[in-house]
Each structure stands twice: as C-alpha cells, then as structure tokens.
mmCIF file of C-alpha atoms in Angstrom:
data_model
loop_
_atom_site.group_PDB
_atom_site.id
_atom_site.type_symbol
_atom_site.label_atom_id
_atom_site.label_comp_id
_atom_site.label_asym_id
_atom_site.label_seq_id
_atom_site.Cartn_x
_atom_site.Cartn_y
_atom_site.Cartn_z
ATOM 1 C CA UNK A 113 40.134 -10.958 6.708
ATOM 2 C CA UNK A 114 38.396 -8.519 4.700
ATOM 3 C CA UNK A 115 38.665 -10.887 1.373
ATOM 4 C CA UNK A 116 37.294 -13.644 3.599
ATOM 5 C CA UNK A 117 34.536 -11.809 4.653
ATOM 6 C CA UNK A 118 33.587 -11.026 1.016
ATOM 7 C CA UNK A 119 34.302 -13.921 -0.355
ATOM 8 C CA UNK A 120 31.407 -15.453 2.725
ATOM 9 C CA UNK A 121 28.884 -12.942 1.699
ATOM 10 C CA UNK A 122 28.915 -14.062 -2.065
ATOM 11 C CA UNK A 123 28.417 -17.843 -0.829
ATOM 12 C CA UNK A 124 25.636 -17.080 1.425
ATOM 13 C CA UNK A 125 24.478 -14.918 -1.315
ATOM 14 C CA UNK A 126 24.403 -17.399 -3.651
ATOM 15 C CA UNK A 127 22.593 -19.814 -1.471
ATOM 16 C CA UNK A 128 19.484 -17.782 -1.198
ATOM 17 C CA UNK A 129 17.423 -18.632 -3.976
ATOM 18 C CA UNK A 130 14.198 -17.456 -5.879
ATOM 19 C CA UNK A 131 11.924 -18.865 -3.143
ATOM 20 C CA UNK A 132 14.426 -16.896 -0.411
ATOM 21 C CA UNK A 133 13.351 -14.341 -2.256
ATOM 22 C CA UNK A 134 10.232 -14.052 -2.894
ATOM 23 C CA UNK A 135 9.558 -15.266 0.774
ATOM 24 C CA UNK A 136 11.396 -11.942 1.702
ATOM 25 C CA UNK A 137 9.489 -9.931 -0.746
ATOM 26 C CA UNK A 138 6.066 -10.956 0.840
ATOM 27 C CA UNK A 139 7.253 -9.967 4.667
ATOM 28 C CA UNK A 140 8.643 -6.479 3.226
ATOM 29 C CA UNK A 141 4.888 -6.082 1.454
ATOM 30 C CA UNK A 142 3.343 -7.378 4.778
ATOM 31 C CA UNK A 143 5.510 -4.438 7.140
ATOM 32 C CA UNK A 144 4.709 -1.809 4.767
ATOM 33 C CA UNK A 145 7.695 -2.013 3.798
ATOM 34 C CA UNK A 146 6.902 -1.537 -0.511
ATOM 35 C CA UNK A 147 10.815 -0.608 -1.108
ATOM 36 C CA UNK A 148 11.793 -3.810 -0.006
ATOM 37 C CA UNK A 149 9.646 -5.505 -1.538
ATOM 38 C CA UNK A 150 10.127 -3.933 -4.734
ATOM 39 C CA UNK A 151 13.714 -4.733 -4.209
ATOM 40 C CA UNK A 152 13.334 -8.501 -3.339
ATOM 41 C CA UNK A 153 10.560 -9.209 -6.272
ATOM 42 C CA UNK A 154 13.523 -7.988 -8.488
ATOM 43 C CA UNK A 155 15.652 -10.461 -6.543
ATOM 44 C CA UNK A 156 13.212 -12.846 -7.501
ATOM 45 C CA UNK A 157 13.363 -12.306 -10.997
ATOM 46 C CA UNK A 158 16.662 -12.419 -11.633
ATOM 47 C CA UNK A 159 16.874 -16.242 -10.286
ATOM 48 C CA UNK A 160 13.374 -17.263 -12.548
ATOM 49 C CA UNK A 161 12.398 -14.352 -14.870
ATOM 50 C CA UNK A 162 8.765 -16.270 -15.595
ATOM 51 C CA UNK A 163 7.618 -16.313 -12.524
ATOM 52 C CA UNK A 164 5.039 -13.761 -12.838
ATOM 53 C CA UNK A 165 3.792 -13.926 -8.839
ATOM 54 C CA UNK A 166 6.669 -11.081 -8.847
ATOM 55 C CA UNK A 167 6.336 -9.235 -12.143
ATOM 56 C CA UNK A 168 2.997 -8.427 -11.017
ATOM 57 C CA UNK A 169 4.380 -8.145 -6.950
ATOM 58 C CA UNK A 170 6.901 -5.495 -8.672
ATOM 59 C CA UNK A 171 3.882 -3.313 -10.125
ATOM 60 C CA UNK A 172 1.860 -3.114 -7.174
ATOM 61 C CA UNK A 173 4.765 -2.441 -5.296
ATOM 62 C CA UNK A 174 5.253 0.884 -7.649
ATOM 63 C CA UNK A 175 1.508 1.669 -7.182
ATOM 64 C CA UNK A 176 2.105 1.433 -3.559
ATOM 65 C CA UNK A 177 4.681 4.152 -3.644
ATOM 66 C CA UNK A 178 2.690 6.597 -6.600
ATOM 67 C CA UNK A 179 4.791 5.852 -8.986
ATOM 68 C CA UNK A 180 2.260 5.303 -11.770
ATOM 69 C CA UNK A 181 3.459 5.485 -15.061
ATOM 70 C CA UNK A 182 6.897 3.429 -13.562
ATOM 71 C CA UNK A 183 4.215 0.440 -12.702
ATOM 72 C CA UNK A 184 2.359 0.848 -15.950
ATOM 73 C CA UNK A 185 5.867 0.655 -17.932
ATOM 74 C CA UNK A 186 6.773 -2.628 -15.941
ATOM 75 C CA UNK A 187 3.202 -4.185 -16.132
ATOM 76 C CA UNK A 188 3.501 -3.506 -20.022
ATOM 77 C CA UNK A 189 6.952 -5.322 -20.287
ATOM 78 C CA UNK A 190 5.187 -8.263 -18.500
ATOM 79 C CA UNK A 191 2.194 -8.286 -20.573
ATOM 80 C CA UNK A 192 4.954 -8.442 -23.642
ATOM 81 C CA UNK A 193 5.864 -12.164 -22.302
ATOM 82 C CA UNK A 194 2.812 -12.900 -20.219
ATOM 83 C CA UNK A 195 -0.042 -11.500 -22.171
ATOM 84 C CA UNK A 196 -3.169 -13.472 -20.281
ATOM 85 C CA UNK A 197 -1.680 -13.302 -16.287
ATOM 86 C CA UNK A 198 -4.702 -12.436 -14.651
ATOM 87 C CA UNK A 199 -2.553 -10.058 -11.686
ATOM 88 C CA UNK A 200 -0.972 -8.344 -14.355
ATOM 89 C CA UNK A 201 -3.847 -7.343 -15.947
ATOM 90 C CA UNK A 202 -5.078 -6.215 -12.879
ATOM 91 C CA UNK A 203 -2.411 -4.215 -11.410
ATOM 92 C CA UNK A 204 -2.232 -2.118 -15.291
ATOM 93 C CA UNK A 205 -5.720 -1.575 -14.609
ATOM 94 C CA UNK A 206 -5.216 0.289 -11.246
ATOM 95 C CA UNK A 207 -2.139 1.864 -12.612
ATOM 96 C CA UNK A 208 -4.427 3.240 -15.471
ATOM 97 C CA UNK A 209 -7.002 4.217 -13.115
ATOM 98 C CA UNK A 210 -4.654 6.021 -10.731
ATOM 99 C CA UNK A 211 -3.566 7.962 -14.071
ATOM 100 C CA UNK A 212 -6.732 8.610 -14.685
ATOM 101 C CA UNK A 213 -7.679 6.269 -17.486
ATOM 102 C CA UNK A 214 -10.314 4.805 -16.866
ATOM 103 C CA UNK A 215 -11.854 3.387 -20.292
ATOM 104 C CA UNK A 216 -8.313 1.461 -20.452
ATOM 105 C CA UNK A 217 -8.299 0.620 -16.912
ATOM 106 C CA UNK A 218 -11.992 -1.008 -17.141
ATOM 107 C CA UNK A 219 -10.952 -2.869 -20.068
ATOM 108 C CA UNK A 220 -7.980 -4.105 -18.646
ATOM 109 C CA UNK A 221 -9.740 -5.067 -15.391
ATOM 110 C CA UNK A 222 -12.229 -6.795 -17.495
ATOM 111 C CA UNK A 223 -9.674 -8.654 -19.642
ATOM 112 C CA UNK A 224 -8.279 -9.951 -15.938
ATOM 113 C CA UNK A 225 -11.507 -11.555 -14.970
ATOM 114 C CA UNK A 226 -12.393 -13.244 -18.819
ATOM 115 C CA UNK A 227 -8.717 -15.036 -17.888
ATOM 116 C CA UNK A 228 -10.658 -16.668 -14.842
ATOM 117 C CA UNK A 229 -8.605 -14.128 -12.345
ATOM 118 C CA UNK A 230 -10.983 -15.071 -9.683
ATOM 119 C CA UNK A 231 -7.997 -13.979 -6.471
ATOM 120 C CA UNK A 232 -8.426 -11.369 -4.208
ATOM 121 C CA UNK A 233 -5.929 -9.158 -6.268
ATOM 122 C CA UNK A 234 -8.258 -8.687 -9.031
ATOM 123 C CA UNK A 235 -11.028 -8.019 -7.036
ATOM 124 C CA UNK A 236 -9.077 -5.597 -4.591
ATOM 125 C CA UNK A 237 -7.986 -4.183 -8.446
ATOM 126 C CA UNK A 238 -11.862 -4.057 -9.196
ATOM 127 C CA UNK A 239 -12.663 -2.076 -6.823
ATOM 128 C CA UNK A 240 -10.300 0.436 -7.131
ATOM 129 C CA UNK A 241 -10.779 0.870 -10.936
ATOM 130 C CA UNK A 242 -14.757 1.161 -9.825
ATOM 131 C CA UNK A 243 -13.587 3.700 -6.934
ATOM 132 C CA UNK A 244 -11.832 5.920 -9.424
ATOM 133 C CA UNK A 245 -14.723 5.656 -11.465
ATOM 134 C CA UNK A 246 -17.530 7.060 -8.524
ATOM 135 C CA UNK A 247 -19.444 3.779 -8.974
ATOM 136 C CA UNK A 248 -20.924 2.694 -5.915
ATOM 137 C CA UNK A 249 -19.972 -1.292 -6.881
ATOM 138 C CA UNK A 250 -16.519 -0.553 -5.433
ATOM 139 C CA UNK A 251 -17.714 -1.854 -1.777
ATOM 140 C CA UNK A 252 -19.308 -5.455 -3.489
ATOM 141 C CA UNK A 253 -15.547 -6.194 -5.095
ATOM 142 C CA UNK A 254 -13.812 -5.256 -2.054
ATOM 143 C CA UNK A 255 -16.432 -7.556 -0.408
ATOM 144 C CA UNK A 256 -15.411 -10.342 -2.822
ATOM 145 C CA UNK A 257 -11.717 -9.400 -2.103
ATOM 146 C CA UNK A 258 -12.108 -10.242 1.548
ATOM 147 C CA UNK A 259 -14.019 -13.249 0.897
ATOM 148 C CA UNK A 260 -11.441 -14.990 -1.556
ATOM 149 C CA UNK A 261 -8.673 -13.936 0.528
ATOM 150 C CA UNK A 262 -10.489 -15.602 3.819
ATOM 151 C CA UNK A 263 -10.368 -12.286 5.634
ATOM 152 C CA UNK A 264 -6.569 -11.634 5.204
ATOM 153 C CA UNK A 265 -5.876 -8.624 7.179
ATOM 154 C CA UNK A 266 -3.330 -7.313 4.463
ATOM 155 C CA UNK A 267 -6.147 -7.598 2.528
ATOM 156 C CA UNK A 268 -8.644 -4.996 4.507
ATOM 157 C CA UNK A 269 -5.283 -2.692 4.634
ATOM 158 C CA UNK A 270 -5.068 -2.358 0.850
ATOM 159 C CA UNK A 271 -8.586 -1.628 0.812
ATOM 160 C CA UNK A 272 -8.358 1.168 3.405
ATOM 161 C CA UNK A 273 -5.481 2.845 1.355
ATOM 162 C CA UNK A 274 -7.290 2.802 -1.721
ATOM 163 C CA UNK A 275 -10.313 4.221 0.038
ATOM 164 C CA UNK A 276 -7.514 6.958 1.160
ATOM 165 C CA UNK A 277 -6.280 7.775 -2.029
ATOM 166 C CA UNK A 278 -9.613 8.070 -3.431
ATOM 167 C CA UNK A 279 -10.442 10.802 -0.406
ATOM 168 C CA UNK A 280 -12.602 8.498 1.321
ATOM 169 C CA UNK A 281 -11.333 9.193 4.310
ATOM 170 C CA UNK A 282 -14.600 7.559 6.343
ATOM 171 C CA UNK A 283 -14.460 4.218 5.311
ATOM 172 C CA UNK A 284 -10.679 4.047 5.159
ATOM 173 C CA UNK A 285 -10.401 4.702 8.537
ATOM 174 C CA UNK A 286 -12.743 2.379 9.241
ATOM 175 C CA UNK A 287 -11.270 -0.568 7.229
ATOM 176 C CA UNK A 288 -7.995 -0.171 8.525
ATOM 177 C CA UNK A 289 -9.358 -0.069 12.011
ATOM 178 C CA UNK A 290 -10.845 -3.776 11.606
ATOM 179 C CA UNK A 291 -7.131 -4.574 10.365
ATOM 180 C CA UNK A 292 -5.664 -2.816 13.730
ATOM 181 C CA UNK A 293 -8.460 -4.803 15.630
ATOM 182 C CA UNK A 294 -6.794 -8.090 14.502
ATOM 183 C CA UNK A 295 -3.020 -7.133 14.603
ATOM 184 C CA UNK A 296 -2.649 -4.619 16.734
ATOM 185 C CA UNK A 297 0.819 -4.560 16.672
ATOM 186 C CA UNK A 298 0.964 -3.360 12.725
ATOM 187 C CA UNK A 299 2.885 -0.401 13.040
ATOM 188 C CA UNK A 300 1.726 0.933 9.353
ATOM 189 C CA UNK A 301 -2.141 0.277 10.342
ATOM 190 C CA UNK A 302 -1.330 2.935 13.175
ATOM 191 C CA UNK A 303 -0.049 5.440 10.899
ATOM 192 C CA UNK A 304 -2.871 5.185 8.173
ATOM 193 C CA UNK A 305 -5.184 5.463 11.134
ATOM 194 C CA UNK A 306 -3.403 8.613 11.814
ATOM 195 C CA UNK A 307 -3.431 9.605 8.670
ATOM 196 C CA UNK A 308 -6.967 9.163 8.313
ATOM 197 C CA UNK A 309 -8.052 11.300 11.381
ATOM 198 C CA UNK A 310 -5.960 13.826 10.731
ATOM 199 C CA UNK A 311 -8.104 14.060 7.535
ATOM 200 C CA UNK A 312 -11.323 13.900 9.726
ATOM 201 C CA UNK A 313 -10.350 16.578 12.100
ATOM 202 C CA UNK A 314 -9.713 13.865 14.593
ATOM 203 C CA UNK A 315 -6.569 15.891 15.898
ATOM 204 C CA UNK A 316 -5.767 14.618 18.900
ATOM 205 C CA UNK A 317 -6.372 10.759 18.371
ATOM 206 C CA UNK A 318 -4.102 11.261 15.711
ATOM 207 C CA UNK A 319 -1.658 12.000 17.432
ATOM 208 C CA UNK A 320 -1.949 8.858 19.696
ATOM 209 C CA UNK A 321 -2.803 7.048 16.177
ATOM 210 C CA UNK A 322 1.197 8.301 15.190
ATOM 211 C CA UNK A 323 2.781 7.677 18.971
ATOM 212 C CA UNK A 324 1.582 4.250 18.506
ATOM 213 C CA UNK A 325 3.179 3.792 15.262
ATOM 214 C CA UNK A 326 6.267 5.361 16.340
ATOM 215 C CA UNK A 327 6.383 3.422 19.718
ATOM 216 C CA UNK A 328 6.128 -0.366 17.616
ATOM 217 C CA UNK A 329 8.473 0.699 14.757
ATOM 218 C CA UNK A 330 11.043 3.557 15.874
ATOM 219 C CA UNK A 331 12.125 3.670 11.756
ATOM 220 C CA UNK A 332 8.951 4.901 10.871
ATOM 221 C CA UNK A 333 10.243 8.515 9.701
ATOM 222 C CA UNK A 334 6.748 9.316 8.596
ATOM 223 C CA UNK A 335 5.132 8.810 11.344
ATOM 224 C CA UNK A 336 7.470 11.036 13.312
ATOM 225 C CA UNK A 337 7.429 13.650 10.957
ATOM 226 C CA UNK A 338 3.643 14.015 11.060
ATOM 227 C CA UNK A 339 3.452 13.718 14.979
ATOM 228 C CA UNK A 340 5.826 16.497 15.352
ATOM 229 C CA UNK A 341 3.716 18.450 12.494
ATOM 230 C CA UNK A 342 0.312 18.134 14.626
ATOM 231 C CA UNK A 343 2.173 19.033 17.885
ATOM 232 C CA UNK A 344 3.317 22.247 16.111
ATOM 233 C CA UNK A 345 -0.087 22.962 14.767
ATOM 234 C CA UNK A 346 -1.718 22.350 18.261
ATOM 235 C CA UNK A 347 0.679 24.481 20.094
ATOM 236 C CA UNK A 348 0.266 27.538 17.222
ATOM 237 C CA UNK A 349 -3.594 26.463 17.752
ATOM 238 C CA UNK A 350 -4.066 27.146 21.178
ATOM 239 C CA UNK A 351 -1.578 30.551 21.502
ATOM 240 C CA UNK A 352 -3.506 31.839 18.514
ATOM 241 C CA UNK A 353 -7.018 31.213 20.551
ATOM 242 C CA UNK A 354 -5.456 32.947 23.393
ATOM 243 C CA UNK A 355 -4.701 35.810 21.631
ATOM 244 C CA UNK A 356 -8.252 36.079 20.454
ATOM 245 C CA UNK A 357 -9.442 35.810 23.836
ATOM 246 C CA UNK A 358 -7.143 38.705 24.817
ATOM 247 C CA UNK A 359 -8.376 40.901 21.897
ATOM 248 C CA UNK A 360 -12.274 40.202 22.493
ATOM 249 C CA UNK A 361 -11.820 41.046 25.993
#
C-alpha cells in the first residue's frame, strides 16, 4: 500500500505545473506566509527557469525574511540571464538599500525605471531605497505604488513594513491599519499592528492587536510569543508600581 501511495504522490506531483506553482507562491506571499512562497517560486523555476515573475518573487521573498545579502546573491544570478527585468532591478535595489548601499541601490532603482518598470513593485522598491535614504519623496512613490496597483491591499501592507523597518513606526501603523480596514480577517495585518504599538507604547491595544492575530491564525508562533511577552511585562509592571507605592508610603 505504501508503494501505491508513493507511487500516487509522484503522479499528482507531476501534474502540478509551473502555473500550479506560481499560483501557490502568490497565496503563500498574500498569508504572510514568505517561506512558502520562497519555496513555491523555486517550484516555479524548476518547471520554466525564464520566467522571471519568480526570480524576482524569490528575492523579495528573502528581503521579506532579512536575509539580505541571500536576495542580493539570487537577484545577481538573475541579472546574469535577465540583465534589463525591471523587478529585478528593483528588488537588488532594496536589497542594497537594506545593506546599506545606497549609491548602488539608487542606481539600480534608477536602471529599473529607464527599462519602463512602471508596476507597483518598482515604485513600492522606490520608496524604500528613498526611505533608507531620509528623503522625504518616499511617501509620493508609495503613492504611485498604490495607484498602479489599484489600491491592492498587499500593496499598503508592504508599505507599512517598510515604514517598520525603517523605524517609522507612525505611519506604519497607520498604513497597515487601512489594509486591516479592508480585510479584516488578515491575520499578519493584526500582528504588524501589534507590532507597531508595541513600538508606540500602545501596550495594551497590542495586546488585543496579537489576540486577534492569534484568534484568525492559531500557527502564528510570533504572535503568541509576543502576547505572552507583553502579559509578562504588564504583570512585572504593575507588582513593581506596587512596590513603589509601598515604599513612598
């Protein structure tokens, strides 16, 4: 039964093709979900290596998760075989920025828009090359972002976490709070809410920010993990002021 069951698998397997795929790849990216999707692009690529939708989906995917020079290694292999794809461009010009390059990473968000990379990718890459440069244009490519994108919600989420990582903590709370305001049920917008008023001193919606998360995706480890943090912290928090109390009395 066992060889049957195998021998299934690999048929089924071999039914699902690059468009399978790279369908699969684009729900992971739209959960949160950046391991997935890193997993399925790959997927992707072994059925139709030129299909650079998922070289560049593959280096965003590693920018997602930090992992920097990995996505500016993998965007450089691309570039070797697709030297003028306006996304990959893009995405080694946020993986330069985020490694704090930015001469490079203007130049190679510049190259991106000379190759008529007019999507909301290189403008959401725009703006975070101008955010990690302190220039105040940031806001008018994000703008642009939305715009070409027709006000794709993923869209506003990317721009919150790049807000994030930049310490903007203000306006990426308040991007990802238009996102939450149109799918509510995005279990990742709850959590980078959380995350962001945590950062504001917004304690206690924070943790309501994380029990939300937790409550529409029980998986979400992170989320847990940080809830249970802040519950310690309040607890310590308010036995600490009651010691005070005692001692000033």
């Amino acid at each position: 039964m066992a060889d049957v069951s195998e021998s299934v698998e690999r048929s089924e397997e071999s039914l699902k093709g690059e468009g399978h795929y790279f369908a699969e790849a684009e729900a992971h990216f739209r959960r949160g979900d950046f391991e997935g999707a890193l997993r399925a692009f790959a997927k992707v690529l072994e059925h139709n290596s030129a299909r650079t939708a998922a070289w560049s989906g593959q280096v965003r995917m590693l920018i997602e998760l930090g992992e920097f020079p990995e996505a500016k290694l993998w965007a450089d292999k691309a570039l070797e075989r697709f030297p003028k794809d306006p996304e990959l461009l893009a995405a080694k010009a946020v993986a330069l920025a985020r490694m704090g390059d930015l001469k490079a990473a203007l130049a190679y968000s510049d190259a991106a828009f000379e190759e008529r990379g007019d999507t909301s990718y290189v403008w959401l890459a725009r703006g975070d090359v101008m955010l990690a440069r302190g220039e105040r244009r940031a806001e008018f490519c994000f703008e642009r972002a939305r715009v070409v994108s027709q006000q794709d919600w993923l869209v506003e989420w990317l721009i919150s976490r790049a807000h994030y990582y930049y310490a903007q903590f203000a306006q990426a709370l308040a991007a990802v709070q238009r996102v939450l305001a149109r799918e509510a049920g995005f279990a990742m917008g709850w959590m980078q809410a959380g995350l962001c008023q945590q950062e504001l001193g917004m304690t206690a919606v924070a943790l309501g920010s994380y029990q939300r998360a937790i409550e529409l995706d029980p998986r979400l480890d992170q989320a847990r993990a940080l809830h249970r943090t802040l519950e310690e912290v309040g607890w310590w928090n308010t036995v600490r002021g009651k010691w005070l109390r005692m001692f000033r009395s």
